[in-house]
Short mmCIF file of C-alpha atoms in Angstrom, two decimals:
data_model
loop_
_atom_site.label_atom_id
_atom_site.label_comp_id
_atom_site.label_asym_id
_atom_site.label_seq_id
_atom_site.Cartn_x
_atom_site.Cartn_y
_atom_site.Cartn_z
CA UNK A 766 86.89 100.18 78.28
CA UNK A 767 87.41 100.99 82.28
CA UNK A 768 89.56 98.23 84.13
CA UNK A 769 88.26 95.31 85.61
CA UNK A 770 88.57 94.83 89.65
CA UNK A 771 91.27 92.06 88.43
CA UNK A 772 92.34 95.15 86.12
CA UNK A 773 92.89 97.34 89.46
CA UNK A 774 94.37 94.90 91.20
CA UNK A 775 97.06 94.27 88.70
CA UNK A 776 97.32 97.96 87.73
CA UNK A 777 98.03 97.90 91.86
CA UNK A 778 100.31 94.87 92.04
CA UNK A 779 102.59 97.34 89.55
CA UNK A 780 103.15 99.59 92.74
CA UNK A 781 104.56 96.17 95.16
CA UNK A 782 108.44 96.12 95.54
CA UNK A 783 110.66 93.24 96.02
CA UNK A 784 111.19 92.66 100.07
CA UNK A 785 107.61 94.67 100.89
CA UNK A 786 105.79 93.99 104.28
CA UNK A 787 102.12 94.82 103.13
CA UNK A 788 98.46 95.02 104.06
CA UNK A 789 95.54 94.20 101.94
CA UNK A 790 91.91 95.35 102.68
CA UNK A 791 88.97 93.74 102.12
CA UNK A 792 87.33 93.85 98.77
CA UNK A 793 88.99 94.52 95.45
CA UNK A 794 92.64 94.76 97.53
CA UNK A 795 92.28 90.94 98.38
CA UNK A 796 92.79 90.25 94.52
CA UNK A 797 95.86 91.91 94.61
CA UNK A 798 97.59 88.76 96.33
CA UNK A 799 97.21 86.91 92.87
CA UNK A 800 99.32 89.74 90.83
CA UNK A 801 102.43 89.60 93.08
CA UNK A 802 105.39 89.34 90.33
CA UNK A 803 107.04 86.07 90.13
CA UNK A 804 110.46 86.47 92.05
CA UNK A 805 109.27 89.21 94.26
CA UNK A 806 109.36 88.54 98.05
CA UNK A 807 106.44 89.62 99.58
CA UNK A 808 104.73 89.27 102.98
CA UNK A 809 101.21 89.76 103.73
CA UNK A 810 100.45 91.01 107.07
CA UNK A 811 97.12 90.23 108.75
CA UNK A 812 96.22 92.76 111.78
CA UNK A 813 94.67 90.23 113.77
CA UNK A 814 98.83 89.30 114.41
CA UNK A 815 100.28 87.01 111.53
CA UNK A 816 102.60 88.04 109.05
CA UNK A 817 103.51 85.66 105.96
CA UNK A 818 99.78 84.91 104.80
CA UNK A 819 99.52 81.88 102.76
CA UNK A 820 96.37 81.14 100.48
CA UNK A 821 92.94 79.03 101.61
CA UNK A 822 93.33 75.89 103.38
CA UNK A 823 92.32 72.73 101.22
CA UNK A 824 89.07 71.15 101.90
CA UNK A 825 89.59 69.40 105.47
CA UNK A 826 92.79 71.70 106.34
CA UNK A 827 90.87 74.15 108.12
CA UNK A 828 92.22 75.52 111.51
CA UNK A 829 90.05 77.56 113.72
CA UNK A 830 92.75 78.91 115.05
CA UNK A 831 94.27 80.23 111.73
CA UNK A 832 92.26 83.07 110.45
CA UNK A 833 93.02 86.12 108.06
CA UNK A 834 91.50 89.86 109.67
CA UNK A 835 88.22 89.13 107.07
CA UNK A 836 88.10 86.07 109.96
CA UNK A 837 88.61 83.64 106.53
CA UNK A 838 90.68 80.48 106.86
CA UNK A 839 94.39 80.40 105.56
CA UNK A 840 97.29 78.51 106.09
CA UNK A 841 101.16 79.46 106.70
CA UNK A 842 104.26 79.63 105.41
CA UNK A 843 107.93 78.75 105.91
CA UNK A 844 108.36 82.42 106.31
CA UNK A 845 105.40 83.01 108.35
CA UNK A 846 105.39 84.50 112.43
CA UNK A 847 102.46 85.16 114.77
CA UNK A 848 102.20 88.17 117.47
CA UNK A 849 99.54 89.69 119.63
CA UNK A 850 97.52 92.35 118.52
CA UNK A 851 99.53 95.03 120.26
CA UNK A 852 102.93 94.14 118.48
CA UNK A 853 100.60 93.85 115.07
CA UNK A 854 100.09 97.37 115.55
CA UNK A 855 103.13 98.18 116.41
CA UNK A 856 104.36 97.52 113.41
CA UNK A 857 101.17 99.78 111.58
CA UNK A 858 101.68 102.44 113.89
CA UNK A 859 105.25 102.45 113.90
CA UNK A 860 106.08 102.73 110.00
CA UNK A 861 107.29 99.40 109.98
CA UNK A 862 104.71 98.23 106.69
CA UNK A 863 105.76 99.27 103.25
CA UNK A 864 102.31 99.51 101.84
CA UNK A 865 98.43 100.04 102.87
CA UNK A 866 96.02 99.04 99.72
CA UNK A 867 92.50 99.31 100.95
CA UNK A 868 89.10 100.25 99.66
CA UNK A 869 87.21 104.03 100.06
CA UNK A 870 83.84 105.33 100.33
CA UNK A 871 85.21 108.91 99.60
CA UNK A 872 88.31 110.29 99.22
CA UNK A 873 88.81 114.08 99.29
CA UNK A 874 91.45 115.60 96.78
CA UNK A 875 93.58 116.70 99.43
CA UNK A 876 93.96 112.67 100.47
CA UNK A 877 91.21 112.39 103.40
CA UNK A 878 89.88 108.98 103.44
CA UNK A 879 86.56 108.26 104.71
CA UNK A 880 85.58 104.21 104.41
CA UNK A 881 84.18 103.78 107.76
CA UNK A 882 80.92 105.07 108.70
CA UNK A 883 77.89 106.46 107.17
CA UNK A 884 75.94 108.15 109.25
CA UNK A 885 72.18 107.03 109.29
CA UNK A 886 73.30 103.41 108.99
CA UNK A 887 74.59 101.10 111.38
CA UNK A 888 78.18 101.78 112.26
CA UNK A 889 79.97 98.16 112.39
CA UNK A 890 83.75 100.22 113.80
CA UNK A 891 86.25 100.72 111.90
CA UNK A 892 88.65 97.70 112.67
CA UNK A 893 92.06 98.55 111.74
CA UNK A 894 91.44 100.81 109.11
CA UNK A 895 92.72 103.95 111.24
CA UNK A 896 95.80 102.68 112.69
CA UNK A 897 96.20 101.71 108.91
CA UNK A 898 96.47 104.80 107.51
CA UNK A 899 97.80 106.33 110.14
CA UNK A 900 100.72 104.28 110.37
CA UNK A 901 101.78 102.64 107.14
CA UNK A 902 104.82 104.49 105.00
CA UNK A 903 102.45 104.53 101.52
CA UNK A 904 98.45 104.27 101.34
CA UNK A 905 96.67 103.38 98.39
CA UNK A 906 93.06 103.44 97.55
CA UNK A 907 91.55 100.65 94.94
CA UNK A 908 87.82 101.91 94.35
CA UNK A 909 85.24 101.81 91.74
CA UNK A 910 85.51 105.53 90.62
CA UNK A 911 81.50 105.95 91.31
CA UNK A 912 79.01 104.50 93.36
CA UNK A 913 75.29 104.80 92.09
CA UNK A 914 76.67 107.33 89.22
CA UNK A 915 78.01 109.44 92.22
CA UNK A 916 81.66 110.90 92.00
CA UNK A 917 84.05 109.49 95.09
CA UNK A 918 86.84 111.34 94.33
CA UNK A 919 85.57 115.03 96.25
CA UNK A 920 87.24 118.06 96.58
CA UNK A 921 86.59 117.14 100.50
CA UNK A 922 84.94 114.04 102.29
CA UNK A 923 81.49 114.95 103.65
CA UNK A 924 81.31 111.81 105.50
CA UNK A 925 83.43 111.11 108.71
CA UNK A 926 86.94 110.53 108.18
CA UNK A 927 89.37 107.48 108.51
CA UNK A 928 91.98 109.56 108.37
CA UNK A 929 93.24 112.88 107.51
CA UNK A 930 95.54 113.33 104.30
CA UNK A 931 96.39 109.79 104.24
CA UNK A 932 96.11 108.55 100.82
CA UNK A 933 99.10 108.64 98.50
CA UNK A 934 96.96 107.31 95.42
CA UNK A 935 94.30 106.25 94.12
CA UNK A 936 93.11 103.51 91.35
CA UNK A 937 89.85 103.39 90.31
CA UNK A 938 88.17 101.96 86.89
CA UNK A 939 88.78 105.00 85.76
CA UNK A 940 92.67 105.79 85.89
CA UNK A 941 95.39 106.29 88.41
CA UNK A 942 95.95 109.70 90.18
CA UNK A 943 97.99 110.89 92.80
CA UNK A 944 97.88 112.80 95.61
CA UNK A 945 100.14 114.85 98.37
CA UNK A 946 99.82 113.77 101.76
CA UNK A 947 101.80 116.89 103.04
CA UNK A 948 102.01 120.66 101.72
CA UNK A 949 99.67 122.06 99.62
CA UNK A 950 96.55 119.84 98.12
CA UNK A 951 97.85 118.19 94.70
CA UNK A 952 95.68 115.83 92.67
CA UNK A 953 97.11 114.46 89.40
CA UNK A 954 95.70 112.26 87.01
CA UNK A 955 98.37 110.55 85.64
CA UNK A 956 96.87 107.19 83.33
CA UNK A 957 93.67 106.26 81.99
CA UNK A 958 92.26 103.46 81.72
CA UNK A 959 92.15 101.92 78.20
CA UNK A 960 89.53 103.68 76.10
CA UNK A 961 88.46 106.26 79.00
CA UNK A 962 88.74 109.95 77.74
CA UNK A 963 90.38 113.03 79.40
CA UNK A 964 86.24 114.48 79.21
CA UNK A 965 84.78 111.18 80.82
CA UNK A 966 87.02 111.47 83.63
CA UNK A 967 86.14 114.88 84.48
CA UNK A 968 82.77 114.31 84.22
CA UNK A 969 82.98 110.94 86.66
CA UNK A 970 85.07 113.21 89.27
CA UNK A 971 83.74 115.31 91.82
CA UNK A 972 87.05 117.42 92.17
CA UNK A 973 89.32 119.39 89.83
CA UNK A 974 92.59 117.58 88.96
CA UNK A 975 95.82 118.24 87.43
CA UNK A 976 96.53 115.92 84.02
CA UNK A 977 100.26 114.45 83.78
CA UNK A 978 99.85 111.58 81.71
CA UNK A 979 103.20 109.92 81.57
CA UNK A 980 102.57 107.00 79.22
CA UNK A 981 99.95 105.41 77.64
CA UNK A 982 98.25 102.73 80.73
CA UNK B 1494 95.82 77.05 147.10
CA UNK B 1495 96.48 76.25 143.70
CA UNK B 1496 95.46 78.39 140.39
CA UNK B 1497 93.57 75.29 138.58
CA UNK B 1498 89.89 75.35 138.71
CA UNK B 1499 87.20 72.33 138.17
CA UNK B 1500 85.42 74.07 135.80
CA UNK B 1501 84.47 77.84 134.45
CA UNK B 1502 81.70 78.19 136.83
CA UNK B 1503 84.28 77.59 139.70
CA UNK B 1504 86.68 79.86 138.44
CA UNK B 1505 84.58 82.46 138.30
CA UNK B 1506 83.15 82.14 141.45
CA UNK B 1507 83.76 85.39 143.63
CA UNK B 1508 85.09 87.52 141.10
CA UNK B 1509 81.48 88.43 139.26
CA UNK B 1510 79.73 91.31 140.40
CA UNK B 1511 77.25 93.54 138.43
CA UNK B 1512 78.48 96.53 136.59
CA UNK B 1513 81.54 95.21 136.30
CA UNK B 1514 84.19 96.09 133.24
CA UNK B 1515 85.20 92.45 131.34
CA UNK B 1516 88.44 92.12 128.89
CA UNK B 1517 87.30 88.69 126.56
CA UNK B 1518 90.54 88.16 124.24
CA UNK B 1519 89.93 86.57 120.93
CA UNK B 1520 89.24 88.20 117.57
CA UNK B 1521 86.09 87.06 115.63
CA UNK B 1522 85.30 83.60 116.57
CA UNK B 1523 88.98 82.76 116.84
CA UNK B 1524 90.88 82.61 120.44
CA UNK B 1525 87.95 83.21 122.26
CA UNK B 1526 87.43 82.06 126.00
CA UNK B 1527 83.76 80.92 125.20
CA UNK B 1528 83.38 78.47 128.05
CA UNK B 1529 83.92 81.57 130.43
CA UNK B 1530 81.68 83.80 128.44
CA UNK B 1531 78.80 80.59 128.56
CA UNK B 1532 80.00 80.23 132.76
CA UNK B 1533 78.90 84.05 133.08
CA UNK B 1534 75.79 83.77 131.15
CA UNK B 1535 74.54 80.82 133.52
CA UNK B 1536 76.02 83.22 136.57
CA UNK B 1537 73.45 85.80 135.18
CA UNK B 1538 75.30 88.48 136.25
CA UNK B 1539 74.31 91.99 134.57
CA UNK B 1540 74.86 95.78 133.21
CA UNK B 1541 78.41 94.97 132.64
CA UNK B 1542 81.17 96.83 130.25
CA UNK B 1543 83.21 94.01 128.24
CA UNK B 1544 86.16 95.26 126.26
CA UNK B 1545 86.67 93.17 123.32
CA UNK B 1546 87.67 93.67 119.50
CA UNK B 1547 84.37 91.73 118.19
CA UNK B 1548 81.04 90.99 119.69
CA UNK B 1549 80.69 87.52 118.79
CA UNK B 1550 78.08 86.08 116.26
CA UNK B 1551 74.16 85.63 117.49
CA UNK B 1552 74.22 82.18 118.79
CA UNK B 1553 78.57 82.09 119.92
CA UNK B 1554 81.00 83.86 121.50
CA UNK B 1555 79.68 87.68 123.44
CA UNK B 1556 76.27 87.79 121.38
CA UNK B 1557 75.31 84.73 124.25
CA UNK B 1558 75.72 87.32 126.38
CA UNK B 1559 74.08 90.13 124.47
CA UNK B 1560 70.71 88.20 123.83
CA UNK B 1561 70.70 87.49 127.60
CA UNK B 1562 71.09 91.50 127.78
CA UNK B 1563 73.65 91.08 130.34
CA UNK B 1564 76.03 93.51 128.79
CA UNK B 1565 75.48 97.31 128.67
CA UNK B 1566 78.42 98.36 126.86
CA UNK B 1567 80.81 97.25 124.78
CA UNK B 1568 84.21 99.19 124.05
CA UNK B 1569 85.15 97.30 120.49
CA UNK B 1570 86.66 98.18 116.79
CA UNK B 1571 83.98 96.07 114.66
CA UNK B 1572 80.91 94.61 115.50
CA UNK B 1573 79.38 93.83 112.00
CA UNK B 1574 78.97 90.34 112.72
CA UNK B 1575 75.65 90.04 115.24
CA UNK B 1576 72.51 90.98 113.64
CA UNK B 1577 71.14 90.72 117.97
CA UNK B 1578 74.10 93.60 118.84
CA UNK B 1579 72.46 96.00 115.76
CA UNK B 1580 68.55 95.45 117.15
CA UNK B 1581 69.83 96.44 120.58
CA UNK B 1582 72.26 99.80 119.64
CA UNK B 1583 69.67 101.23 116.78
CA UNK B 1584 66.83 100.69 120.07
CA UNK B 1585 69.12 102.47 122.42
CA UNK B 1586 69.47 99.49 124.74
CA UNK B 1587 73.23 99.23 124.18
CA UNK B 1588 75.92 101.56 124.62
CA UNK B 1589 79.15 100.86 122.17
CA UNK B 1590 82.51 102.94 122.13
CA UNK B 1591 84.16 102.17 118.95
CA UNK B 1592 88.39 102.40 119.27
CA UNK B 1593 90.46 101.86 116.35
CA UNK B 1594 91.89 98.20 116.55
CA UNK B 1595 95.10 99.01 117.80
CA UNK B 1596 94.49 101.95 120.14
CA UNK B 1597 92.54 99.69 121.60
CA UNK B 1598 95.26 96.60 121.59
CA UNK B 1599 97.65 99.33 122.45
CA UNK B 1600 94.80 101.14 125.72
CA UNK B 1601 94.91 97.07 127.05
CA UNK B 1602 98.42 96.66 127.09
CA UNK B 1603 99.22 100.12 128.51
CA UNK B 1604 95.91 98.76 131.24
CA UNK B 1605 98.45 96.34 131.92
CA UNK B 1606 101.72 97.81 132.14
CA UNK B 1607 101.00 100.84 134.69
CA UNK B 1608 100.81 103.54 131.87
CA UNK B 1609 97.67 105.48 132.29
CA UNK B 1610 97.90 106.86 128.85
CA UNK B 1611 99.85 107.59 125.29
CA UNK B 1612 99.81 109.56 122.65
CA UNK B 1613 99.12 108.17 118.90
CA UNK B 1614 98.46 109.41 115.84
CA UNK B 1615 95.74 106.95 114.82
CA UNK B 1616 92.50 109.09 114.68
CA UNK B 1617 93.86 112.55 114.45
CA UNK B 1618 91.77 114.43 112.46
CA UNK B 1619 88.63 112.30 113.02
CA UNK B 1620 85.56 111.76 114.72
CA UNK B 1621 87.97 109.69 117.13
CA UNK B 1622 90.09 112.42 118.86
CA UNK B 1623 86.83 114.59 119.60
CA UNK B 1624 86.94 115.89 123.08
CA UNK B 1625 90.26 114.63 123.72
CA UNK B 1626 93.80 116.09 124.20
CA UNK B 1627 96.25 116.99 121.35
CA UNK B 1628 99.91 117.50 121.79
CA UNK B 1629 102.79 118.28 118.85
CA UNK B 1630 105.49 116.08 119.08
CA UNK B 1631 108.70 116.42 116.06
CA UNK B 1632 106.25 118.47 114.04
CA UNK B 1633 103.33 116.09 114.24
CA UNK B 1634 100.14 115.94 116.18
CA UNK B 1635 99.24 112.96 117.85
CA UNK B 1636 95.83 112.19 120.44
CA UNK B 1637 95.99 111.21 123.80
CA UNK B 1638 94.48 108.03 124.16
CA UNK B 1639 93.68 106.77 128.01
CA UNK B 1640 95.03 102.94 129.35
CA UNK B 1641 92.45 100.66 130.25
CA UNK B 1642 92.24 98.35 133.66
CA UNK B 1643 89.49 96.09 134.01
CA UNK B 1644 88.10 94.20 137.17
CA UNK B 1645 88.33 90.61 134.95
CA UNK B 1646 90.14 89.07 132.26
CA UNK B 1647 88.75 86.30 130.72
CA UNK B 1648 91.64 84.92 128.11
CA UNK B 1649 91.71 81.61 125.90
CA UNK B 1650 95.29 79.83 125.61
CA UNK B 1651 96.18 76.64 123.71
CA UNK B 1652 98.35 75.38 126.85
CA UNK B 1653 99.23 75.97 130.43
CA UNK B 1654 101.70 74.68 132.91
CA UNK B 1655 100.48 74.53 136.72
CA UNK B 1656 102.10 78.02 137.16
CA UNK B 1657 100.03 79.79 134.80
CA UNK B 1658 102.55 80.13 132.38
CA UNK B 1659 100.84 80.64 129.21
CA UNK B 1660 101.27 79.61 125.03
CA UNK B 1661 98.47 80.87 122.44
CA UNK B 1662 98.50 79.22 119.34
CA UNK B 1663 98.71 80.84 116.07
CA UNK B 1664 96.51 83.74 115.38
CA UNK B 1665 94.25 82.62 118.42
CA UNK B 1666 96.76 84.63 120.19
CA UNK B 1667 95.53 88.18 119.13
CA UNK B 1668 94.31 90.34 121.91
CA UNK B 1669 94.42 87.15 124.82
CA UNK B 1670 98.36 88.44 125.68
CA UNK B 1671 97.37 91.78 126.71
CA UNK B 1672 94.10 91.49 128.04
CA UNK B 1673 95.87 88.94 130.78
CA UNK B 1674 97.89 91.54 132.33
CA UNK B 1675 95.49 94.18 132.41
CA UNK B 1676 93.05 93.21 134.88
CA UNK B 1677 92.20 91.88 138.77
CA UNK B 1678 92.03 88.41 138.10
CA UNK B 1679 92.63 87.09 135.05
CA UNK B 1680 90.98 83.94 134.26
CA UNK B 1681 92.21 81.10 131.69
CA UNK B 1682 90.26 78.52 130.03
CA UNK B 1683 93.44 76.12 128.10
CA UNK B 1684 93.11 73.24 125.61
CA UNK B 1685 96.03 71.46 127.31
CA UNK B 1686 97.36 71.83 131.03
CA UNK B 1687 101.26 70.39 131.62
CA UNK B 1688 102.84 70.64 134.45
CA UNK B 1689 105.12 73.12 135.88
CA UNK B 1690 108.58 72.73 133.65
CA UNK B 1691 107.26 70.77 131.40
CA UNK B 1692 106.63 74.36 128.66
CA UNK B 1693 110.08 75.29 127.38
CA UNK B 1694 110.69 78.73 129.74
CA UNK B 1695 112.22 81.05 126.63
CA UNK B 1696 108.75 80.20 124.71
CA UNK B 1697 106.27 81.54 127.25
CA UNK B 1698 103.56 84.18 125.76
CA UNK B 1699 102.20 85.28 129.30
CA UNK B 1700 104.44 84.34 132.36
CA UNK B 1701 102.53 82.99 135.32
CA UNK B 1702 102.27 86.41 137.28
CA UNK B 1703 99.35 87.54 135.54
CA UNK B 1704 96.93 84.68 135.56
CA UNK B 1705 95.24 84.05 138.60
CA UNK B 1706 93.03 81.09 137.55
CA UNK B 1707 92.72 78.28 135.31
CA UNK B 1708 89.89 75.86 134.10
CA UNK B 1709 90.89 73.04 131.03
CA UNK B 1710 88.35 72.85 128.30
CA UNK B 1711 86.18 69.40 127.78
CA UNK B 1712 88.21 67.48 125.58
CA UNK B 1713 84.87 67.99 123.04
CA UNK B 1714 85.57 71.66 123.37
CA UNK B 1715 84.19 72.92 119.62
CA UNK B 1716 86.34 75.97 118.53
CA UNK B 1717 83.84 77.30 115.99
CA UNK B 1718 85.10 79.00 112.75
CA UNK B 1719 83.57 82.02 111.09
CA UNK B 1720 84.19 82.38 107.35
CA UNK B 1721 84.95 78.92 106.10
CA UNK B 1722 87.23 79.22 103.46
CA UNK B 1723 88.94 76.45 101.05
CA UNK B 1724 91.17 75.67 97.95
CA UNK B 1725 90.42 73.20 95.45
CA UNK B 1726 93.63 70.39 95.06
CA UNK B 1727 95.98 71.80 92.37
CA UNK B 1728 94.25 69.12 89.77
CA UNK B 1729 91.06 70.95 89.57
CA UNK B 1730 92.72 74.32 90.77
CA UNK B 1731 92.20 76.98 88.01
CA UNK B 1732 91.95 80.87 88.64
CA UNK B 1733 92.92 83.14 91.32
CA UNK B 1734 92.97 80.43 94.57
CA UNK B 1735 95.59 81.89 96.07
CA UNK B 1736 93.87 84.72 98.29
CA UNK B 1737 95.31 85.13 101.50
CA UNK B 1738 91.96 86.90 102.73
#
């Protein structure tokens, strides 16, 4: 049986370190936040200039002026700062975040990311997604391995990029695979997802792949 | 003369001019200087460029001035919010340059501090860096990315001194710091207005250099929120409530 999105976001949560500065995307990435191990040290950061996210406000406890980058309500903590957006990106752009986990449209097998626009359809911009993947040491993707039966994992993107080999790895439904980000292209599929075979997986992806199954997921 | 105003329509007065190029701070709903923005709806000045990350929501913030059609570009990272901004592009009637969020943070502040324009290697490789210079540097290619100076700033800070010293609060603060040092006349609008000495000096966010004008907001000033989200109290709290966003 394929993983859950709680599934993903735990099989993602594996990936955190103790003393990580990271950056959650919208989506299936936001669940992450509820697998962080217990005795880790770990500290959200929020483009829109806050790092140190706590969770949702209680009834009442709102702030306007205490938003997450979705534009939610949150609250601090003891550990929390705030900074303008050009120091927030600072810190993307300049290497200073550990870890990027964010959602994909496509991603081509030599790690191109395209979760941005499609043309046709009303372009909304693509927030901080760039300077995301741009900047941050390690980028991982947390997608549903199809949408509408279609394959997102491509030997290339075919619609316009985010960024260009940016994505370190992947986690779909499906399994884990990783990629190269520099050097020649290298996909590898290295776990499945409980119950999915070696011959589904092939079938549900658009590009060839290299198999190194460590362990049993 | 000093730099605090009546109200917005008075500290406006004399700077607006049509066709003119508008930083609004704020991101989302959230630090946004929306009596200014309703001050230059009533002024119904027009065809006018206003830098800002969001476009506001149909009936708050910029999408005021978008239904008034009193803006004919906007230089942004994400408009998704303002049904009014997607009737207007998809008919042609409104010109948008998309920047990624922090070349365009980064294209303010650089506005701001005399550099006419950096290298970065946020777009490289995309739809982003067409047209535009490339340079190696250490084995890496990055994209030339151009500062940007407007005629007007229109920022929103929690408090002000007299001076114009500035302090945002929380993450109200977003692009407000930047977008007050990177234009003509930079224009205020503060929840609370001290006076000079009275803001601890070492815990200023925009010294009183770059703002030119001030106007205090109506003590029923309404600073809206977007995406109201709560936890239940820990008795009834079961499942996943603690996501940060």
């Amino acid at each position: 049986m394929p993983w859950t999105r709680d599934d993903m976001a735990a099989r993602a949560a594996r990936e955190l370190q103790d003393g990580f500065y990271v950056n959650l995307g919208i989506g299936i990435p936001t669940l992450v936040a509820n697998h962080v191990p217990t005795g880790f040290n770990v500290q959200l950061q929020s483009e829109n200039g806050m790092l140190g996210l706590g969770p949702f406000p209680y009834e009442g406890e709102e702030d306007a002026d205490l938003i997450n980058a979705g534009k939610q309500t949150i609250t601090q903590l003891p550990s929390s700062s705030f900074f303008d957006s050009a120091q927030s990106f600072g810190m993307i752009r300049g290497g200073h975040i550990d870890l990027s986990i964010l959602g994909a449209l496509q991603v081509g097998a030599n790690g191109d990311l395209a979760n941005w626009m499609i043309p046709g359809k009303m372009v909304k911009g693509m927030g901080g997604a760039m300077d995301l993947v741009a900047g941050v040491k390690r980028v991982i993707v947390l997608m549903e391995h199809t949408a509408g039966g279609k394959p997102k994992l491509l030997p290339e993107c075919t619609l316009p990029l985010t960024g260009a080999r940016v994505v370190d790895m992947v986690i779909s439904d499906l399994g884990v695979f990783e990629l190269a980000r520099k050097g020649p292209t290298r996909l590898v599929l290295t776990e499945l997802a409980p119950g999915v075979t070696l011959e589904d997986m092939r079938e549900k992806t658009g590009a060839t792949f290299e198999v190194a199954l460590a362990k049993a997921a | 003369m000093g730099k605090v105003y009546p109200d917005a329509t008075a500290a406006l007065a004399g700077v607006l001019r049509d066709g003119m190029v508008i930083h609004s701070g704020g991101f989302g709903l959230c630090g946004i200087p929306a009596l200014l923005i309703e001050a230059i709806r009533a002024s119904g000045v027009k065809d006018l460029t206003v830098v800002s990350n969001n476009a506001g929501i149909d009936d708050a913030g910029l999408g005021l001035l978008l239904k008034t059609r009193q803006i004919r570009k906007m230089v942004s990272s994400y408009v998704g919010e303002n049904a009014e901004f997607a009737r207007q592009y998809l008919a042609g009637e409104l010109e948008i340059e998309f920047n990624p969020q922090g070349t365009l943070a980064e294209r303010i502040r650089a506005g701001g501090a005399g550099i006419p324009a950096f290298f970065t290697k946020t777009g490289v490789g995309t739809d982003v860096a067409k047209g535009k210079e490339t340079r190696e540097f250490d084995g890496e290619t990055y994209v030339m990315e151009r500062g940007i100076f407007a005629d007007l700033a229109i920022v929103h800070a929690y408090m002000a001194d007299t001076e114009g010293n500035l302090v945002y609060r929380k993450t109200a603060r977003n692009f407000n710091p930047m977008m007050a040092t990177a234009a003509k006349v930079t224009v205020a609008q503060v929840e609370h207005l001290v006076r000079a000495g009275e803001l601890d000096a070492d815990h200023i966010h925009t010294p009183g250099i770059f703002t030119k004008r001030i106007v205090v907001c109506p003590p029923a000033y309404d600073k809206r929120i977007e995406q109201r989200t709560v936890r239940k109290h820990a008795a009834a709290a079961a499942g996943p409530d603690h996501l940060p966003r």
